[in-house]
CSV table of N, CA and C in Angstrom, one decimal:
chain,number,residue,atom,x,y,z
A,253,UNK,N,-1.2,-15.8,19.9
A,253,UNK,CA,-0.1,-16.3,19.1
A,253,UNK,C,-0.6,-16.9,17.8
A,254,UNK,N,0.0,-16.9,16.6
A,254,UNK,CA,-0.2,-17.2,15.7
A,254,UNK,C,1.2,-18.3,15.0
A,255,UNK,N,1.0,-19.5,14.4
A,255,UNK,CA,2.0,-20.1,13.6
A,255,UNK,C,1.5,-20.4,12.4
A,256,UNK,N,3.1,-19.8,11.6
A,256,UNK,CA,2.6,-20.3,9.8
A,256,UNK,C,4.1,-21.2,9.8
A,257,UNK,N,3.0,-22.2,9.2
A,257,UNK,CA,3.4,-23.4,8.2
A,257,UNK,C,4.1,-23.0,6.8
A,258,UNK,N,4.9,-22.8,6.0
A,258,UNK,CA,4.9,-22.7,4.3
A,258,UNK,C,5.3,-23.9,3.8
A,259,UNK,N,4.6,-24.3,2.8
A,259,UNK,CA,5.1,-25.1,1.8
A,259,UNK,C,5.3,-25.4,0.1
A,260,UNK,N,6.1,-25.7,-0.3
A,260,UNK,CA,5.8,-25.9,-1.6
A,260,UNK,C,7.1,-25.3,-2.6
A,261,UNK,N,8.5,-24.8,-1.8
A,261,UNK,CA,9.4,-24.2,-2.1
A,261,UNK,C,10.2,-25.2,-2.9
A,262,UNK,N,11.1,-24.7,-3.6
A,262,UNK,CA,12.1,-25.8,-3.6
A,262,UNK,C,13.1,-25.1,-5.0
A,263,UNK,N,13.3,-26.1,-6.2
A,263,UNK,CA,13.9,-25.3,-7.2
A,263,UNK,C,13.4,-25.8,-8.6
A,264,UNK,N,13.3,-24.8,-9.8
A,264,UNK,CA,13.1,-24.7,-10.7
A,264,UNK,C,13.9,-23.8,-11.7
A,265,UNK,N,13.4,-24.1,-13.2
A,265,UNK,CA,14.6,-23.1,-14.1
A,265,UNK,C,13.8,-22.4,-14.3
A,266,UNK,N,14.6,-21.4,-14.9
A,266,UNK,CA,14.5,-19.6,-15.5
A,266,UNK,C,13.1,-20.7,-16.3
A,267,UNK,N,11.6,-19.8,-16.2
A,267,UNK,CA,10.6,-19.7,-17.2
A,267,UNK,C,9.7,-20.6,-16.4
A,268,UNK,N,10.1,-21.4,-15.6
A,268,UNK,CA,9.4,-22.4,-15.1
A,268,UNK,C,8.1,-21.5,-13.5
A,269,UNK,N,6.9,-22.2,-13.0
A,269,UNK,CA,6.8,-22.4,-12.3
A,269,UNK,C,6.9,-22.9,-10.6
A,270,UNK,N,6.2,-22.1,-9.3
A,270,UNK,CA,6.2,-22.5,-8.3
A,270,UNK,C,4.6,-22.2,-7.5
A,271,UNK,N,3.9,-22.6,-6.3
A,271,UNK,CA,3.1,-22.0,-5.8
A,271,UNK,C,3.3,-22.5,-4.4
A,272,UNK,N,3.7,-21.5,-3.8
A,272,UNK,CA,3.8,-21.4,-2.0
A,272,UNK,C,2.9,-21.3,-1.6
A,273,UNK,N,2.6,-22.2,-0.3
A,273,UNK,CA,1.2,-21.9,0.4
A,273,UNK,C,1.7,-21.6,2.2
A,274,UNK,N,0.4,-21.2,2.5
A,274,UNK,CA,1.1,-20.4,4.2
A,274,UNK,C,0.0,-21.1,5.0
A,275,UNK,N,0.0,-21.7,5.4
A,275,UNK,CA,-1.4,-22.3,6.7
A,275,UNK,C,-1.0,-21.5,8.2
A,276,UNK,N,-2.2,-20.8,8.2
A,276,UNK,CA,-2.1,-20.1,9.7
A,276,UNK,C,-3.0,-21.0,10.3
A,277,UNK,N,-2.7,-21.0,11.8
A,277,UNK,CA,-2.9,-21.3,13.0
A,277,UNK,C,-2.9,-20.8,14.2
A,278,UNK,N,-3.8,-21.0,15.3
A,278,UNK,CA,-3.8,-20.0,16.5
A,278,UNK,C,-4.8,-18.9,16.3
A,279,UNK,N,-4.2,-17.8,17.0
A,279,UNK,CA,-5.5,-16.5,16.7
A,279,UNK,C,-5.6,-16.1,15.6
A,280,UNK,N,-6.4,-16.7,14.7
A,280,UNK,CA,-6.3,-16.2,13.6
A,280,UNK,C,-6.7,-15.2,13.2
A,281,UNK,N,-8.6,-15.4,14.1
A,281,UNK,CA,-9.4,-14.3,13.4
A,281,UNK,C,-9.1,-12.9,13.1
A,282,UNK,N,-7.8,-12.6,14.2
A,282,UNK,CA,-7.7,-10.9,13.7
A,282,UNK,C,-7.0,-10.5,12.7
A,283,UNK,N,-6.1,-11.2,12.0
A,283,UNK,CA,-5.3,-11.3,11.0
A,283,UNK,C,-5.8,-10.0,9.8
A,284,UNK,N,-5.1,-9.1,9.5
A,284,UNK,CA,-5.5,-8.5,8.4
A,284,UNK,C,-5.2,-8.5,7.4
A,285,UNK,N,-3.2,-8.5,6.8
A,285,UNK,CA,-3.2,-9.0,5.8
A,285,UNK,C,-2.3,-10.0,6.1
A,286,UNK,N,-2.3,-10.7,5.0
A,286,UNK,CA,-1.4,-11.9,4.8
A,286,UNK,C,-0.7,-11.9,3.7
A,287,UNK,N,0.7,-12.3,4.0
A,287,UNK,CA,1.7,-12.0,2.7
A,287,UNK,C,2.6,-12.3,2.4
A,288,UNK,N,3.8,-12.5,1.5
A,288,UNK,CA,4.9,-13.1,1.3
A,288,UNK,C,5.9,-12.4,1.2
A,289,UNK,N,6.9,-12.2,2.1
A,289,UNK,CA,8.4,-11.7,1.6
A,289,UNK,C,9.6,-12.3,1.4
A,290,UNK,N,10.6,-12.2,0.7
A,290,UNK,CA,11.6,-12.6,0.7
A,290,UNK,C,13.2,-11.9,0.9
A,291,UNK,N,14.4,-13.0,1.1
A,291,UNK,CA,15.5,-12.4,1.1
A,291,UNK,C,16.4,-13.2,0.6
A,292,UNK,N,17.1,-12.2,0.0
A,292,UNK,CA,18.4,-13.2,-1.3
A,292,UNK,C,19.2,-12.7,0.1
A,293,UNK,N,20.3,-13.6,-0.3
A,293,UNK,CA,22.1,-13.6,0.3
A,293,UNK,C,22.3,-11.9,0.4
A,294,UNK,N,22.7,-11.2,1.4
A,294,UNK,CA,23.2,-10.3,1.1
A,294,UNK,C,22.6,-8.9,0.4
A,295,UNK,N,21.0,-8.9,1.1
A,295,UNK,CA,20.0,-8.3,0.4
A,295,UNK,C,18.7,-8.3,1.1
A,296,UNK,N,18.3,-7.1,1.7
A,296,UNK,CA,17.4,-7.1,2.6
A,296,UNK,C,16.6,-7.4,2.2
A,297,UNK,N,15.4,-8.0,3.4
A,297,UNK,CA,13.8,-8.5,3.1
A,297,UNK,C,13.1,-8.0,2.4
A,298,UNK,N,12.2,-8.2,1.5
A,298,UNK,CA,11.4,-7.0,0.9
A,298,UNK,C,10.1,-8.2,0.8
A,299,UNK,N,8.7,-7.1,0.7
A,299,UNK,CA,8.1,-7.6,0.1
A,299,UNK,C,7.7,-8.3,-1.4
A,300,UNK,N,7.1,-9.2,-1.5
A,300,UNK,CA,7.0,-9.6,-2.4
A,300,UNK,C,5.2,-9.1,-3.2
A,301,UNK,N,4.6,-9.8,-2.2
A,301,UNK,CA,3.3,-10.1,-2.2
A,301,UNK,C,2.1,-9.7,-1.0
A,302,UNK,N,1.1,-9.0,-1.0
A,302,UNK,CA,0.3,-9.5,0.5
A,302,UNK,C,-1.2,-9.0,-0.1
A,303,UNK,N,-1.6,-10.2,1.0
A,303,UNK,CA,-3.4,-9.6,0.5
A,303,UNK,C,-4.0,-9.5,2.1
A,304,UNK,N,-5.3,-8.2,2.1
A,304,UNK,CA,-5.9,-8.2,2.7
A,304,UNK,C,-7.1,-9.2,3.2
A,305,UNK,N,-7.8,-9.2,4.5
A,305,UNK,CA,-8.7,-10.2,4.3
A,305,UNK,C,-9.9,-9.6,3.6
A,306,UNK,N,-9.8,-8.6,2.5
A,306,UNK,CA,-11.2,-8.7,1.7
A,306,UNK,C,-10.5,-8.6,0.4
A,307,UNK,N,-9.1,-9.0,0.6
A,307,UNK,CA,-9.0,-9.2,-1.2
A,307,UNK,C,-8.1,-8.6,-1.8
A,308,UNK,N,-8.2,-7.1,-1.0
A,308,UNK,CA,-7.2,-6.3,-1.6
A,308,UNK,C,-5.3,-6.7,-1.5
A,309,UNK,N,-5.1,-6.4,-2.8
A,309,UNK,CA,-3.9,-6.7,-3.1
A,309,UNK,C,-2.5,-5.9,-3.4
A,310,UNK,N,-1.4,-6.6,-2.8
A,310,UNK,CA,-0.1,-5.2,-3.1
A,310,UNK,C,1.1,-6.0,-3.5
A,311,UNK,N,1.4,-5.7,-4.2
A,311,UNK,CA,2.9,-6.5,-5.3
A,311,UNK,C,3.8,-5.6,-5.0
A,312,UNK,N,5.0,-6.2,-4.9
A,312,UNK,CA,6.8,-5.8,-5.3
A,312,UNK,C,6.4,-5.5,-6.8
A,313,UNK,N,7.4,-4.7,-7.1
A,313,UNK,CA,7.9,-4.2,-8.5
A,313,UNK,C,8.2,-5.3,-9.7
A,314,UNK,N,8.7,-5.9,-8.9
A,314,UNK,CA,10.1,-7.1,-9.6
A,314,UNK,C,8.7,-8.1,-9.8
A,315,UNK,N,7.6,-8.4,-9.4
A,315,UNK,CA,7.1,-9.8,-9.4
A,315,UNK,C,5.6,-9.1,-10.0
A,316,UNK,N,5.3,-8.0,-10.6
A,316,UNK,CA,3.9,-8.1,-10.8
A,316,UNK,C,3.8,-8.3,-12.7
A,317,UNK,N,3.0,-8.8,-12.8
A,317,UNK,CA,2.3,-9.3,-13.8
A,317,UNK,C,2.8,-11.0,-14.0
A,318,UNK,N,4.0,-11.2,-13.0
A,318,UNK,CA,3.9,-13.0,-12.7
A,318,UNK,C,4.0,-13.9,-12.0
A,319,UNK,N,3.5,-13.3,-10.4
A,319,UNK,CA,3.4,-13.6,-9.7
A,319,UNK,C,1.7,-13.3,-9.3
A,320,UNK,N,0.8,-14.1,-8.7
A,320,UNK,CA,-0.5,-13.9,-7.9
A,320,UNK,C,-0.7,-14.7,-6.7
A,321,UNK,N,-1.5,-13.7,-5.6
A,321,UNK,CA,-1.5,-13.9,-4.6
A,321,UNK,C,-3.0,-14.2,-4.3
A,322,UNK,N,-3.2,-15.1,-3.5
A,322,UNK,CA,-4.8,-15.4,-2.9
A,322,UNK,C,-4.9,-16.1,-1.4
A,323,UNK,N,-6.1,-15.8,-1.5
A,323,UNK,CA,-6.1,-16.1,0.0
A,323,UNK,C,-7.5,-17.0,0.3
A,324,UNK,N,-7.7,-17.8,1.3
A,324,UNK,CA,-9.0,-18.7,1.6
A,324,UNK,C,-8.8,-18.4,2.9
A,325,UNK,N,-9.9,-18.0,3.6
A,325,UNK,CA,-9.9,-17.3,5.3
A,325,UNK,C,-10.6,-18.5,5.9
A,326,UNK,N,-11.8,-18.7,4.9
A,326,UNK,CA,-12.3,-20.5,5.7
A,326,UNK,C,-10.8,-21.1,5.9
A,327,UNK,N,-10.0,-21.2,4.9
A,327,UNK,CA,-8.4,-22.6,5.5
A,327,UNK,C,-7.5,-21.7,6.1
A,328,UNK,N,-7.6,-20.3,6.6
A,328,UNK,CA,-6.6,-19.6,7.1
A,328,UNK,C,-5.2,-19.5,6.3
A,329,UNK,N,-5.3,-19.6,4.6
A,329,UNK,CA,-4.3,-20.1,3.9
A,329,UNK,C,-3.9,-18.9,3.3
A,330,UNK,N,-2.7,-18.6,2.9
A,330,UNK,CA,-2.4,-17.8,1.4
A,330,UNK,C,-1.6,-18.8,0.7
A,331,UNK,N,-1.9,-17.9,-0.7
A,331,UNK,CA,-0.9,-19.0,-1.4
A,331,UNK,C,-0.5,-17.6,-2.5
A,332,UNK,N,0.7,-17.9,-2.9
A,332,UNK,CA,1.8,-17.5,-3.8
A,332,UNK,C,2.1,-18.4,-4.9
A,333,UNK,N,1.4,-17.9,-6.3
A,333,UNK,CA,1.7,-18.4,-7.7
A,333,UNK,C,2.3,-17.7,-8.3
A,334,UNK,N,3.9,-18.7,-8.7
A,334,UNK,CA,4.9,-17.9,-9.4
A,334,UNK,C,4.7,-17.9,-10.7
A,335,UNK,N,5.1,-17.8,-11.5
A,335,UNK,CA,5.0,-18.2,-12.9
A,335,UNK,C,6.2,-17.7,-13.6
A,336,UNK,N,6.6,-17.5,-14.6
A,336,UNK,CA,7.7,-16.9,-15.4
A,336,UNK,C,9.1,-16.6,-14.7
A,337,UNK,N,9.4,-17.7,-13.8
A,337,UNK,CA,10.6,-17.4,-12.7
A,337,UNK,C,11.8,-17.0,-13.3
A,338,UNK,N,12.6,-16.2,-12.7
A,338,UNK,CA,14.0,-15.9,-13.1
A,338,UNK,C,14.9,-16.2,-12.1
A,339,UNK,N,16.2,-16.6,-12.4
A,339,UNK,CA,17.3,-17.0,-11.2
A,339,UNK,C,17.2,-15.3,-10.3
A,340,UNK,N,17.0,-14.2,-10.6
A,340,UNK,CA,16.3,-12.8,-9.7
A,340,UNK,C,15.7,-13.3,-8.5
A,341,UNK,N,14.7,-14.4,-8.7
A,341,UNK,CA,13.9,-15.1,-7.9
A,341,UNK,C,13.9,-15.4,-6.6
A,342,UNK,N,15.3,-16.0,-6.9
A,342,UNK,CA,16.1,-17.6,-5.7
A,342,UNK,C,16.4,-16.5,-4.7
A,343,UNK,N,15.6,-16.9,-3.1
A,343,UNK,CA,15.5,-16.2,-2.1
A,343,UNK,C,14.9,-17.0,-1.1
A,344,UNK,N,14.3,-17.0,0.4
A,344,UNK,CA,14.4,-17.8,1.0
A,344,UNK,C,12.9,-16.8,1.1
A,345,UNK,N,11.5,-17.6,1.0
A,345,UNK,CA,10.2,-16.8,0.8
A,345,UNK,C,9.8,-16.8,2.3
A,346,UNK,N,9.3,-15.8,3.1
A,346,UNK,CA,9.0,-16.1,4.5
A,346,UNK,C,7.2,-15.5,4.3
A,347,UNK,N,6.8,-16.4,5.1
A,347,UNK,CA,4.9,-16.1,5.2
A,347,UNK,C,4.9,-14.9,6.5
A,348,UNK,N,4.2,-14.1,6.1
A,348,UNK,CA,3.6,-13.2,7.0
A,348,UNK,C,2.6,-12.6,7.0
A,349,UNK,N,1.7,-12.7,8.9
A,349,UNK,CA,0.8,-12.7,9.1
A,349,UNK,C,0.6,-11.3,9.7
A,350,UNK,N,-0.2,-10.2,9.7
A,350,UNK,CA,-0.3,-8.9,10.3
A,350,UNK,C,-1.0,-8.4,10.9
A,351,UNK,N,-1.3,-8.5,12.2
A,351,UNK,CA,-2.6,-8.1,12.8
A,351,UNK,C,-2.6,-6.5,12.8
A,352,UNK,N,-3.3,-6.2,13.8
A,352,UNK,CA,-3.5,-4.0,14.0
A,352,UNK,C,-2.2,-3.6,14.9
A,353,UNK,N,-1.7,-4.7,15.5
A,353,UNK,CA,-0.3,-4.2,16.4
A,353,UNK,C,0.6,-5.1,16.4
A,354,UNK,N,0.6,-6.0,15.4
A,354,UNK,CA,1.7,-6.8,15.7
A,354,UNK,C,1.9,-8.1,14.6
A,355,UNK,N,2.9,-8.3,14.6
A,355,UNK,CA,2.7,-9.0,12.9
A,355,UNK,C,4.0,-10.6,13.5
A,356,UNK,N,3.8,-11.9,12.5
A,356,UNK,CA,4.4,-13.4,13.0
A,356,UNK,C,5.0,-13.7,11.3
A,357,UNK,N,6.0,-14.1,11.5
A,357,UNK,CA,6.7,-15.0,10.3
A,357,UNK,C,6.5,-16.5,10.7
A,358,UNK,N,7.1,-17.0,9.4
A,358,UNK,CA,6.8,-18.0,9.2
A,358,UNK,C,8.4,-18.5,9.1
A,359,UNK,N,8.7,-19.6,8.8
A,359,UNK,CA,10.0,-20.2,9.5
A,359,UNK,C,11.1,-20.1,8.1
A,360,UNK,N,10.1,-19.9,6.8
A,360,UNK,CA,10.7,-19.3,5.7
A,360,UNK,C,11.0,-20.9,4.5
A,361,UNK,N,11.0,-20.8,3.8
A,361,UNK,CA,10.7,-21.8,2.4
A,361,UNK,C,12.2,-21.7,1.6
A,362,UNK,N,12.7,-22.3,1.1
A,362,UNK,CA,13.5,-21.8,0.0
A,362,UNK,C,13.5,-22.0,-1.6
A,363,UNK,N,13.5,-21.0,-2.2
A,363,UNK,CA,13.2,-21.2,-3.5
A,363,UNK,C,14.3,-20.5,-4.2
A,364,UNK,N,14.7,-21.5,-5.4
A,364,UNK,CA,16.4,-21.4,-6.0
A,364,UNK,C,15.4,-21.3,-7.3
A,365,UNK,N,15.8,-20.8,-8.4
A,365,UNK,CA,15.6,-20.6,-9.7
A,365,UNK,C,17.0,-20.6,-10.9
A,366,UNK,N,17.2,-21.5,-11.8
A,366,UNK,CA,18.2,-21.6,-12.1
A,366,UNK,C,18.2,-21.6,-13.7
A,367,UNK,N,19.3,-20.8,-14.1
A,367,UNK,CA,19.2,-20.3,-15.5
A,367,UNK,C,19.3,-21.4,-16.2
């Protein structure tokens, strides 16, 4: 069993700044990637963000060149740096953990962006 923590959600305007963080816990060691998705109102989950544990990285469409994703495997953390937000944004961010068969959310963050 694995539990993620997120923090750091909340609200900001169009242009502004956020950075989510995910603290895992439990079995951690097999974890392969770790990564962020979200969901607006009426609009399925998608990814956003996820990194592997050696680094490698995979972006949504909508968030690459201002959003970055990192990871620290000594603190079992990821973290999500927003940058250049748009009310597109405002979505409820959920942490996810992926092992080789089976993958844990996180209880989910909410981040509002306002024009």
């Amino acid at each position: 069993q694995v539990q993620l923590v997120e923090s750091g959600g909340g609200s900001v305007q169009a242009g502004g700044s956020l950075r989510l963080s995910c603290v895992a816990s439990g079995s951690t060691r097999s974890i392969n990637y770790m990564g962020w998705y979200r969901q607006a109102p009426g609009k399925l989950r998608e990814l956003v963000a996820r990194i592997s544990r050696g680094g490698l990285t995979t972006y949504g469409d909508s968030v690459k060149g201002r959003f970055a994703i990192s990871r620290d495997n000594a603190k079992n953390t990821v973290y999500l740096q927003m940058n250049n937000m748009n009310p597109e944004d405002t979505a409820v961010y959920y942490c996810h953990a992926a092992f080789s068969l089976a993958g844990y959310w996180g209880q989910g963050t909410q981040v509002t962006v306002s024009s």
